């Protein structure tokens, strides 16, 4: 666990990164305006932010793979917490994950799926543990 | 006008209060003072990233690890700004705040606002956008303060509440499955996560599996799936990219995810 001073430092750095993600198109525009002033004279090309293939790669491949990795790694953490295998946390994790998936596919309501899955997890830990 | 904006943001209030509450509770449970919760909600203001931050803090992650994961988790926000690029007001403090406050929910509300027809309507439209963003932010702040204070006052530790984080990731993944509708990025990422978990120390799990799966997906796009209409649109015309982005936008706007 990191101490409070570091936690505040991490918070500010992460906040800056999140802001840059949200401000990216505006940052890119500012950057492109500088470049295109020079390049337009030479190439007469229209630089549109929508036509950049690597940006499309980031948009379409990063979210699915990152979300899958986060979901699977936290489920696996529940199955093998630390080094010791615990059958109780394994069972509760599997059941609560299944309920979360089913609730979400059924209703597609984020709040309902999170509360339903977490509620079941807490209840199962309480009754089994 | 304020009243109609309040009713418009009501679904976000219902979502942000309990989720912010759970975040505050989680942070205090991890051993941090209650005021760190509103500080994080004020400066970061991102659901998934704040939950992940609690995990990174307790695991004693390095700053580089925290930066990489924040960047990857929030990369979806690149698309939100692009979708609203022309609808936002001209350069001003108000626009700066709107960009800062562009969460998934605020994006969903802003992108479904009817566009202004005249120059006169434009000003009202921009001020409506600003108030929606400000209200949403205040709900998130209120939820996290209440949760953090409840966490310090209640002596009991609610065991298992951290599963909320797992549940959040599961639903974000399902939303991605609905948007992408293609199995292979998910299968590749899931298999690589499993392999990393078995062969690597836990600290390296996230950065390694993220980097390796992006490399694998990028290479397979480039060389294996070149003939087909590829997922990332590499090799497509600009028009194809544009259509794909808009399709994704519509899906993001329809669903209520974090």
Tab-separated table of C-alpha atoms in Angstrom:
chain	number	residue	atom	x	y	z
A	1	UNK	CA	0.000	0.000	0.000
A	2	UNK	CA	1.388	3.433	-0.938
A	3	UNK	CA	1.325	6.285	1.605
A	4	UNK	CA	-1.000	9.289	1.517
A	5	UNK	CA	1.470	11.734	-0.046
A	6	UNK	CA	2.117	9.299	-2.896
A	7	UNK	CA	-1.605	8.620	-3.280
A	8	UNK	CA	-2.172	12.364	-3.804
A	9	UNK	CA	0.699	12.550	-6.300
A	10	UNK	CA	-0.654	9.511	-8.228
A	11	UNK	CA	-4.136	11.086	-8.222
A	12	UNK	CA	-2.870	14.310	-9.813
A	13	UNK	CA	-0.807	12.486	-12.458
A	14	UNK	CA	-3.706	10.169	-13.340
A	15	UNK	CA	-6.056	13.180	-13.480
A	16	UNK	CA	-3.732	14.844	-15.996
A	17	UNK	CA	-3.652	11.700	-18.177
A	18	UNK	CA	-7.458	11.390	-18.110
A	19	UNK	CA	-7.792	15.048	-19.098
A	20	UNK	CA	-5.366	14.564	-21.999
A	21	UNK	CA	-7.415	11.579	-23.260
A	22	UNK	CA	-10.588	13.689	-23.232
A	23	UNK	CA	-8.859	16.724	-24.748
A	24	UNK	CA	-7.011	14.674	-27.375
A	25	UNK	CA	-8.911	15.838	-30.485
A	26	UNK	CA	-8.354	19.487	-29.493
A	27	UNK	CA	-4.673	18.870	-28.742
A	28	UNK	CA	-4.327	17.102	-32.113
A	29	UNK	CA	-6.077	19.964	-33.869
A	30	UNK	CA	-3.688	22.499	-32.366
A	31	UNK	CA	-0.769	20.315	-33.398
A	32	UNK	CA	-2.138	19.677	-36.903
A	33	UNK	CA	-2.759	23.377	-37.496
A	34	UNK	CA	0.924	24.020	-36.903
A	35	UNK	CA	2.019	21.247	-39.281
A	36	UNK	CA	-0.530	21.829	-42.009
A	37	UNK	CA	0.430	25.495	-42.312
A	38	UNK	CA	3.760	24.277	-43.660
A	39	UNK	CA	2.582	21.115	-45.432
A	40	UNK	CA	-0.455	22.557	-47.165
A	41	UNK	CA	1.782	24.824	-49.144
A	42	UNK	CA	3.801	21.838	-50.390
A	43	UNK	CA	1.201	19.064	-50.731
A	44	UNK	CA	-2.182	20.809	-50.765
A	45	UNK	CA	-3.543	17.903	-48.757
A	46	UNK	CA	-6.515	18.081	-46.456
A	47	UNK	CA	-5.517	16.713	-43.080
A	48	UNK	CA	-8.625	15.459	-41.355
A	49	UNK	CA	-8.434	13.955	-37.866
A	50	UNK	CA	-11.000	11.328	-38.875
A	51	UNK	CA	-8.730	9.866	-41.530
A	52	UNK	CA	-5.866	8.753	-39.346
A	53	UNK	CA	-5.716	4.939	-39.377
A	54	UNK	CA	-3.684	4.570	-36.155
A	55	UNK	CA	-6.272	6.609	-34.277
A	56	UNK	CA	-8.948	4.266	-35.526
A	57	UNK	CA	-6.795	1.354	-34.333
A	58	UNK	CA	-6.633	2.888	-30.843
A	59	UNK	CA	-10.357	3.541	-30.824
A	60	UNK	CA	-11.458	0.107	-31.958
A	61	UNK	CA	-8.892	-2.345	-30.604
A	62	UNK	CA	-7.792	-0.874	-27.271
A	63	UNK	CA	-11.201	-0.749	-25.518
A	64	UNK	CA	-12.235	-4.394	-26.182
A	65	UNK	CA	-8.858	-5.892	-25.269
A	66	UNK	CA	-8.267	-3.703	-22.195
A	67	UNK	CA	-11.744	-4.368	-20.805
A	68	UNK	CA	-11.357	-8.120	-21.380
A	69	UNK	CA	-7.972	-8.143	-19.623
A	70	UNK	CA	-9.289	-6.144	-16.662
A	71	UNK	CA	-12.365	-8.355	-16.311
A	72	UNK	CA	-10.465	-11.640	-16.606
A	73	UNK	CA	-7.598	-10.595	-14.347
A	74	UNK	CA	-9.933	-9.543	-11.550
A	75	UNK	CA	-11.990	-12.742	-11.905
A	76	UNK	CA	-8.743	-14.780	-11.787
A	77	UNK	CA	-7.690	-12.793	-8.693
A	78	UNK	CA	-10.894	-14.014	-7.064
A	79	UNK	CA	-10.186	-17.620	-8.080
A	80	UNK	CA	-6.588	-17.608	-6.843
A	81	UNK	CA	-6.355	-14.843	-4.225
A	82	UNK	CA	-2.651	-14.442	-3.413
A	83	UNK	CA	-1.005	-17.840	-3.445
A	84	UNK	CA	-3.420	-19.976	-1.439
A	85	UNK	CA	-6.442	-21.448	-3.204
A	86	UNK	CA	-9.678	-20.841	-1.337
A	87	UNK	CA	-12.693	-22.827	-2.508
A	88	UNK	CA	-15.131	-20.378	-0.875
A	89	UNK	CA	-13.872	-17.266	-2.687
A	90	UNK	CA	-13.567	-19.291	-5.915
A	91	UNK	CA	-17.210	-20.414	-5.755
A	92	UNK	CA	-18.507	-16.974	-4.762
A	93	UNK	CA	-16.486	-15.299	-7.522
A	94	UNK	CA	-17.750	-17.698	-10.204
A	95	UNK	CA	-21.391	-17.442	-9.105
A	96	UNK	CA	-21.365	-13.657	-8.665
A	97	UNK	CA	-19.624	-13.192	-12.049
A	98	UNK	CA	-22.215	-15.391	-13.779
A	99	UNK	CA	-25.075	-13.458	-12.170
A	100	UNK	CA	-23.478	-10.158	-13.198
A	101	UNK	CA	-23.165	-11.374	-16.812
A	102	UNK	CA	-26.726	-12.715	-16.957
A	103	UNK	CA	-28.216	-9.572	-15.370
A	104	UNK	CA	-26.306	-7.369	-17.775
A	105	UNK	CA	-27.159	-9.315	-20.934
A	106	UNK	CA	-30.797	-9.391	-19.796
A	107	UNK	CA	-31.358	-5.755	-18.726
A	108	UNK	CA	-28.207	-3.851	-19.799
A	109	UNK	CA	-28.512	-1.659	-16.723
A	110	UNK	CA	-25.034	-1.015	-15.265
A	111	UNK	CA	-26.293	-0.185	-11.782
A	112	UNK	CA	-28.539	-3.258	-11.534
A	113	UNK	CA	-25.770	-5.620	-12.731
A	114	UNK	CA	-23.151	-4.190	-10.338
A	115	UNK	CA	-25.454	-4.117	-7.301
A	116	UNK	CA	-26.875	-7.569	-8.094
A	117	UNK	CA	-23.473	-9.213	-8.549
A	118	UNK	CA	-21.859	-7.487	-5.561
A	119	UNK	CA	-24.878	-8.106	-3.321
A	120	UNK	CA	-24.778	-11.815	-4.127
A	121	UNK	CA	-21.012	-11.919	-3.509
A	122	UNK	CA	-21.354	-10.279	-0.062
A	123	UNK	CA	-24.291	-12.541	0.845
A	124	UNK	CA	-22.495	-15.734	-0.234
A	125	UNK	CA	-19.355	-14.783	1.724
A	126	UNK	CA	-21.559	-14.163	4.730
A	127	UNK	CA	-23.423	-17.477	4.563
A	128	UNK	CA	-20.525	-19.720	3.436
A	129	UNK	CA	-17.614	-18.076	5.235
B	1	UNK	CA	-34.801	25.747	-17.891
B	2	UNK	CA	-32.772	24.564	-14.862
B	3	UNK	CA	-35.655	22.299	-13.897
B	4	UNK	CA	-35.750	20.491	-17.237
B	5	UNK	CA	-31.968	20.049	-17.103
B	6	UNK	CA	-32.299	18.478	-13.661
B	7	UNK	CA	-34.885	15.948	-14.856
B	8	UNK	CA	-32.721	15.225	-17.917
B	9	UNK	CA	-29.763	14.326	-15.646
B	10	UNK	CA	-31.885	12.333	-13.171
B	11	UNK	CA	-30.812	8.885	-14.523
B	12	UNK	CA	-27.170	9.901	-14.025
B	13	UNK	CA	-27.973	11.007	-10.447
B	14	UNK	CA	-29.436	7.558	-9.750
B	15	UNK	CA	-26.344	5.887	-11.175
B	16	UNK	CA	-23.639	8.200	-9.803
B	17	UNK	CA	-24.833	8.363	-6.183
B	18	UNK	CA	-24.515	4.621	-5.425
B	19	UNK	CA	-21.410	4.115	-7.598
B	20	UNK	CA	-19.705	7.165	-6.068
B	21	UNK	CA	-20.791	5.922	-2.636
B	22	UNK	CA	-19.200	2.518	-3.274
B	23	UNK	CA	-15.996	4.234	-4.438
B	24	UNK	CA	-15.791	6.346	-1.238
B	25	UNK	CA	-16.431	3.283	0.906
B	26	UNK	CA	-13.775	1.276	-0.964
B	27	UNK	CA	-11.145	4.013	-0.592
B	28	UNK	CA	-11.727	4.458	3.170
B	29	UNK	CA	-11.834	0.668	3.601
B	30	UNK	CA	-8.366	0.551	1.996
B	31	UNK	CA	-7.073	2.793	4.801
B	32	UNK	CA	-7.069	6.308	3.319
B	33	UNK	CA	-8.664	9.433	4.914
B	34	UNK	CA	-12.198	10.369	3.787
B	35	UNK	CA	-11.151	13.632	2.080
B	36	UNK	CA	-9.063	11.801	-0.511
B	37	UNK	CA	-12.343	10.568	-2.071
B	38	UNK	CA	-13.692	14.061	-2.984
B	39	UNK	CA	-10.175	15.131	-4.042
B	40	UNK	CA	-10.017	12.214	-6.502
B	41	UNK	CA	-13.585	12.801	-7.694
B	42	UNK	CA	-12.825	16.501	-8.207
B	43	UNK	CA	-9.588	16.070	-10.166
B	44	UNK	CA	-9.858	12.667	-11.898
B	45	UNK	CA	-13.638	12.389	-12.273
B	46	UNK	CA	-13.676	8.992	-13.999
B	47	UNK	CA	-15.622	6.009	-12.697
B	48	UNK	CA	-13.540	3.056	-13.830
B	49	UNK	CA	-10.167	4.815	-13.403
B	50	UNK	CA	-10.957	5.825	-9.802
B	51	UNK	CA	-11.938	2.268	-8.876
B	52	UNK	CA	-8.746	0.990	-10.500
B	53	UNK	CA	-6.721	3.648	-8.639
B	54	UNK	CA	-7.854	2.184	-5.304
B	55	UNK	CA	-6.556	-1.214	-6.435
B	56	UNK	CA	-3.260	0.291	-7.621
B	57	UNK	CA	-2.807	2.198	-4.325
B	58	UNK	CA	-3.357	-0.883	-2.173
B	59	UNK	CA	-1.173	-3.086	-4.385
B	60	UNK	CA	1.665	-0.527	-4.114
B	61	UNK	CA	1.921	-0.140	-7.887
B	62	UNK	CA	4.641	2.026	-9.425
B	63	UNK	CA	3.777	5.404	-10.961
B	64	UNK	CA	4.625	4.132	-14.466
B	65	UNK	CA	2.258	1.205	-14.061
B	66	UNK	CA	-0.491	3.554	-12.840
B	67	UNK	CA	0.096	5.913	-15.782
B	68	UNK	CA	0.014	3.139	-18.396
B	69	UNK	CA	-3.164	1.589	-17.028
B	70	UNK	CA	-4.915	4.975	-16.727
B	71	UNK	CA	-3.996	5.794	-20.311
B	72	UNK	CA	-5.273	2.466	-21.651
B	73	UNK	CA	-8.464	2.411	-19.604
B	74	UNK	CA	-9.364	5.972	-20.628
B	75	UNK	CA	-8.352	5.678	-24.276
B	76	UNK	CA	-12.038	5.217	-25.113
B	77	UNK	CA	-12.489	8.905	-24.246
B	78	UNK	CA	-10.516	9.851	-27.389
B	79	UNK	CA	-13.591	8.924	-29.384
B	80	UNK	CA	-15.986	10.982	-27.228
B	81	UNK	CA	-14.151	14.222	-27.873
B	82	UNK	CA	-14.096	13.523	-31.600
B	83	UNK	CA	-17.842	12.928	-31.668
B	84	UNK	CA	-18.596	16.226	-29.911
B	85	UNK	CA	-15.741	18.201	-31.467
B	86	UNK	CA	-17.915	20.499	-33.595
B	87	UNK	CA	-20.777	20.742	-31.122
B	88	UNK	CA	-18.745	22.196	-28.253
B	89	UNK	CA	-18.648	25.974	-27.696
B	90	UNK	CA	-15.711	28.039	-29.022
B	91	UNK	CA	-12.540	28.370	-26.953
B	92	UNK	CA	-13.518	29.441	-23.428
B	93	UNK	CA	-13.334	28.303	-19.794
B	94	UNK	CA	-16.718	26.673	-20.312
B	95	UNK	CA	-15.360	24.531	-23.142
B	96	UNK	CA	-12.327	23.608	-21.027
B	97	UNK	CA	-14.648	22.406	-18.258
B	98	UNK	CA	-16.823	20.460	-20.730
B	99	UNK	CA	-13.741	18.653	-22.063
B	100	UNK	CA	-12.555	17.879	-18.520
B	101	UNK	CA	-15.973	16.536	-17.464
B	102	UNK	CA	-16.537	14.269	-20.487
B	103	UNK	CA	-17.348	10.985	-18.719
B	104	UNK	CA	-19.266	8.117	-20.352
B	105	UNK	CA	-22.582	9.232	-18.864
B	106	UNK	CA	-22.103	12.932	-19.617
B	107	UNK	CA	-21.118	11.993	-23.182
B	108	UNK	CA	-24.320	9.948	-23.503
B	109	UNK	CA	-26.453	12.899	-22.341
B	110	UNK	CA	-24.621	15.559	-24.375
B	111	UNK	CA	-24.593	13.553	-27.590
B	112	UNK	CA	-28.353	12.983	-27.438
B	113	UNK	CA	-29.213	16.678	-26.932
B	114	UNK	CA	-31.026	18.089	-29.990
B	115	UNK	CA	-28.728	20.303	-32.084
B	116	UNK	CA	-29.430	24.059	-32.237
B	117	UNK	CA	-31.170	25.379	-35.371
B	118	UNK	CA	-30.292	29.062	-35.152
B	119	UNK	CA	-27.461	31.197	-33.824
B	120	UNK	CA	-29.705	32.334	-30.957
B	121	UNK	CA	-30.365	28.737	-29.917
B	122	UNK	CA	-26.658	27.993	-29.949
B	123	UNK	CA	-25.934	30.030	-26.839
B	124	UNK	CA	-28.734	28.304	-24.887
B	125	UNK	CA	-27.477	24.945	-26.183
B	126	UNK	CA	-23.941	25.600	-24.946
B	127	UNK	CA	-25.130	26.734	-21.535
B	128	UNK	CA	-27.377	23.656	-21.292
B	129	UNK	CA	-24.338	21.457	-22.048
B	130	UNK	CA	-22.355	23.181	-19.310
B	131	UNK	CA	-25.076	22.748	-16.664
B	132	UNK	CA	-25.562	19.069	-17.523
B	133	UNK	CA	-21.814	18.447	-17.119
B	134	UNK	CA	-21.680	20.416	-13.839
B	135	UNK	CA	-24.706	18.615	-12.352
B	136	UNK	CA	-23.301	15.178	-13.272
B	137	UNK	CA	-19.972	16.078	-11.660
B	138	UNK	CA	-21.721	17.250	-8.484
B	139	UNK	CA	-23.661	13.949	-8.218
B	140	UNK	CA	-20.413	11.991	-8.456
B	141	UNK	CA	-18.783	14.230	-5.808
B	142	UNK	CA	-21.798	13.914	-3.487
B	143	UNK	CA	-21.846	10.114	-3.821
B	144	UNK	CA	-18.148	9.723	-3.086
B	145	UNK	CA	-18.190	12.103	-0.072
B	146	UNK	CA	-21.203	10.314	1.429
B	147	UNK	CA	-19.609	6.904	0.872
B	148	UNK	CA	-16.279	7.972	2.364
B	149	UNK	CA	-17.915	9.533	5.452
B	150	UNK	CA	-20.129	6.472	5.917
B	151	UNK	CA	-16.976	4.341	5.693
B	152	UNK	CA	-15.249	6.275	8.500
B	153	UNK	CA	-18.345	6.341	10.733
B	154	UNK	CA	-19.452	2.740	10.389
B	155	UNK	CA	-17.090	0.495	12.288
B	156	UNK	CA	-17.994	-2.621	10.288
B	157	UNK	CA	-16.040	-3.594	7.218
B	158	UNK	CA	-18.323	-4.898	4.515
B	159	UNK	CA	-16.437	-7.908	3.275
B	160	UNK	CA	-16.637	-8.557	-0.444
B	161	UNK	CA	-17.722	-5.050	-1.466
B	162	UNK	CA	-14.626	-4.855	-3.685
B	163	UNK	CA	-16.385	-7.289	-6.038
B	164	UNK	CA	-18.130	-4.146	-7.372
B	165	UNK	CA	-14.896	-3.521	-9.267
B	166	UNK	CA	-14.950	-6.973	-10.919
B	167	UNK	CA	-18.626	-6.505	-11.778
B	168	UNK	CA	-17.849	-3.108	-13.334
B	169	UNK	CA	-15.141	-4.600	-15.554
B	170	UNK	CA	-17.425	-7.461	-16.583
B	171	UNK	CA	-20.168	-5.100	-17.734
B	172	UNK	CA	-17.698	-2.819	-19.545
B	173	UNK	CA	-16.454	-5.917	-21.384
B	174	UNK	CA	-19.998	-7.003	-22.282
B	175	UNK	CA	-20.710	-3.499	-23.635
B	176	UNK	CA	-17.585	-3.829	-25.810
B	177	UNK	CA	-18.785	-7.235	-27.058
B	178	UNK	CA	-22.088	-5.635	-28.078
B	179	UNK	CA	-20.230	-2.865	-29.929
B	180	UNK	CA	-17.484	-4.901	-31.636
B	181	UNK	CA	-19.485	-8.102	-32.372
B	182	UNK	CA	-16.366	-10.070	-33.237
B	183	UNK	CA	-14.883	-12.807	-31.082
B	184	UNK	CA	-11.168	-12.675	-31.767
B	185	UNK	CA	-10.019	-9.543	-29.850
B	186	UNK	CA	-11.775	-10.885	-26.754
B	187	UNK	CA	-10.489	-14.436	-27.147
B	188	UNK	CA	-6.895	-13.256	-27.734
B	189	UNK	CA	-7.002	-10.910	-24.723
B	190	UNK	CA	-8.601	-13.522	-22.442
B	191	UNK	CA	-6.087	-16.241	-23.386
B	192	UNK	CA	-3.131	-13.896	-22.905
B	193	UNK	CA	-4.454	-12.834	-19.492
B	194	UNK	CA	-4.720	-16.479	-18.448
B	195	UNK	CA	-1.193	-17.228	-19.702
B	196	UNK	CA	0.259	-14.158	-17.942
B	197	UNK	CA	-1.499	-15.126	-14.742
B	198	UNK	CA	0.016	-18.607	-14.825
B	199	UNK	CA	3.565	-17.683	-15.868
B	200	UNK	CA	4.188	-14.152	-14.570
B	201	UNK	CA	4.291	-12.511	-11.126
B	202	UNK	CA	1.033	-10.692	-10.318
B	203	UNK	CA	2.616	-7.218	-10.571
B	204	UNK	CA	3.474	-7.703	-14.251
B	205	UNK	CA	0.108	-9.197	-15.199
B	206	UNK	CA	-1.719	-6.075	-16.415
B	207	UNK	CA	1.046	-4.206	-18.272
B	208	UNK	CA	2.416	-7.324	-19.987
B	209	UNK	CA	-0.911	-8.775	-21.078
B	210	UNK	CA	-2.126	-5.389	-22.348
B	211	UNK	CA	1.009	-4.690	-24.384
B	212	UNK	CA	1.309	-8.245	-25.760
B	213	UNK	CA	-2.351	-8.532	-26.750
B	214	UNK	CA	-2.300	-5.146	-28.508
B	215	UNK	CA	0.818	-6.203	-30.410
B	216	UNK	CA	-0.768	-9.540	-31.333
B	217	UNK	CA	-4.013	-7.900	-32.449
B	218	UNK	CA	-2.188	-5.176	-34.348
B	219	UNK	CA	-0.024	-7.676	-36.208
B	220	UNK	CA	-2.924	-10.005	-37.010
B	221	UNK	CA	-4.863	-7.029	-38.373
B	222	UNK	CA	-1.956	-5.970	-40.504
B	223	UNK	CA	-0.940	-9.332	-41.972
B	224	UNK	CA	-3.528	-12.046	-41.369
B	225	UNK	CA	-6.834	-10.268	-41.876
B	226	UNK	CA	-5.640	-7.901	-44.563
B	227	UNK	CA	-7.993	-9.186	-47.235
B	228	UNK	CA	-11.140	-8.983	-45.147
B	229	UNK	CA	-12.744	-5.815	-43.888
B	230	UNK	CA	-10.460	-5.424	-40.911
B	231	UNK	CA	-11.586	-4.467	-37.436
B	232	UNK	CA	-9.385	-1.440	-37.045
B	233	UNK	CA	-10.119	-0.185	-40.502
B	234	UNK	CA	-6.467	-0.292	-41.552
B	235	UNK	CA	-6.493	-0.477	-45.319
B	236	UNK	CA	-10.034	0.826	-45.450
B	237	UNK	CA	-10.879	4.120	-47.041
B	238	UNK	CA	-11.337	7.144	-44.844
B	239	UNK	CA	-15.045	6.887	-45.422
B	240	UNK	CA	-15.133	3.397	-43.940
B	241	UNK	CA	-13.401	4.645	-40.818
B	242	UNK	CA	-15.809	7.477	-40.448
B	243	UNK	CA	-18.836	5.226	-40.738
B	244	UNK	CA	-17.387	2.800	-38.225
B	245	UNK	CA	-16.710	5.573	-35.741
B	246	UNK	CA	-20.207	6.910	-36.070
B	247	UNK	CA	-21.654	3.461	-35.575
B	248	UNK	CA	-19.621	3.118	-32.407
B	249	UNK	CA	-20.760	6.546	-31.233
B	250	UNK	CA	-24.368	5.618	-31.616
B	251	UNK	CA	-23.871	2.508	-29.557
B	252	UNK	CA	-22.027	4.421	-26.841
B	253	UNK	CA	-24.812	6.968	-26.769
B	254	UNK	CA	-27.525	4.371	-26.429
B	255	UNK	CA	-26.050	2.406	-23.597
B	256	UNK	CA	-25.630	3.587	-20.069
B	257	UNK	CA	-22.233	2.394	-19.012
B	258	UNK	CA	-19.606	3.810	-16.749
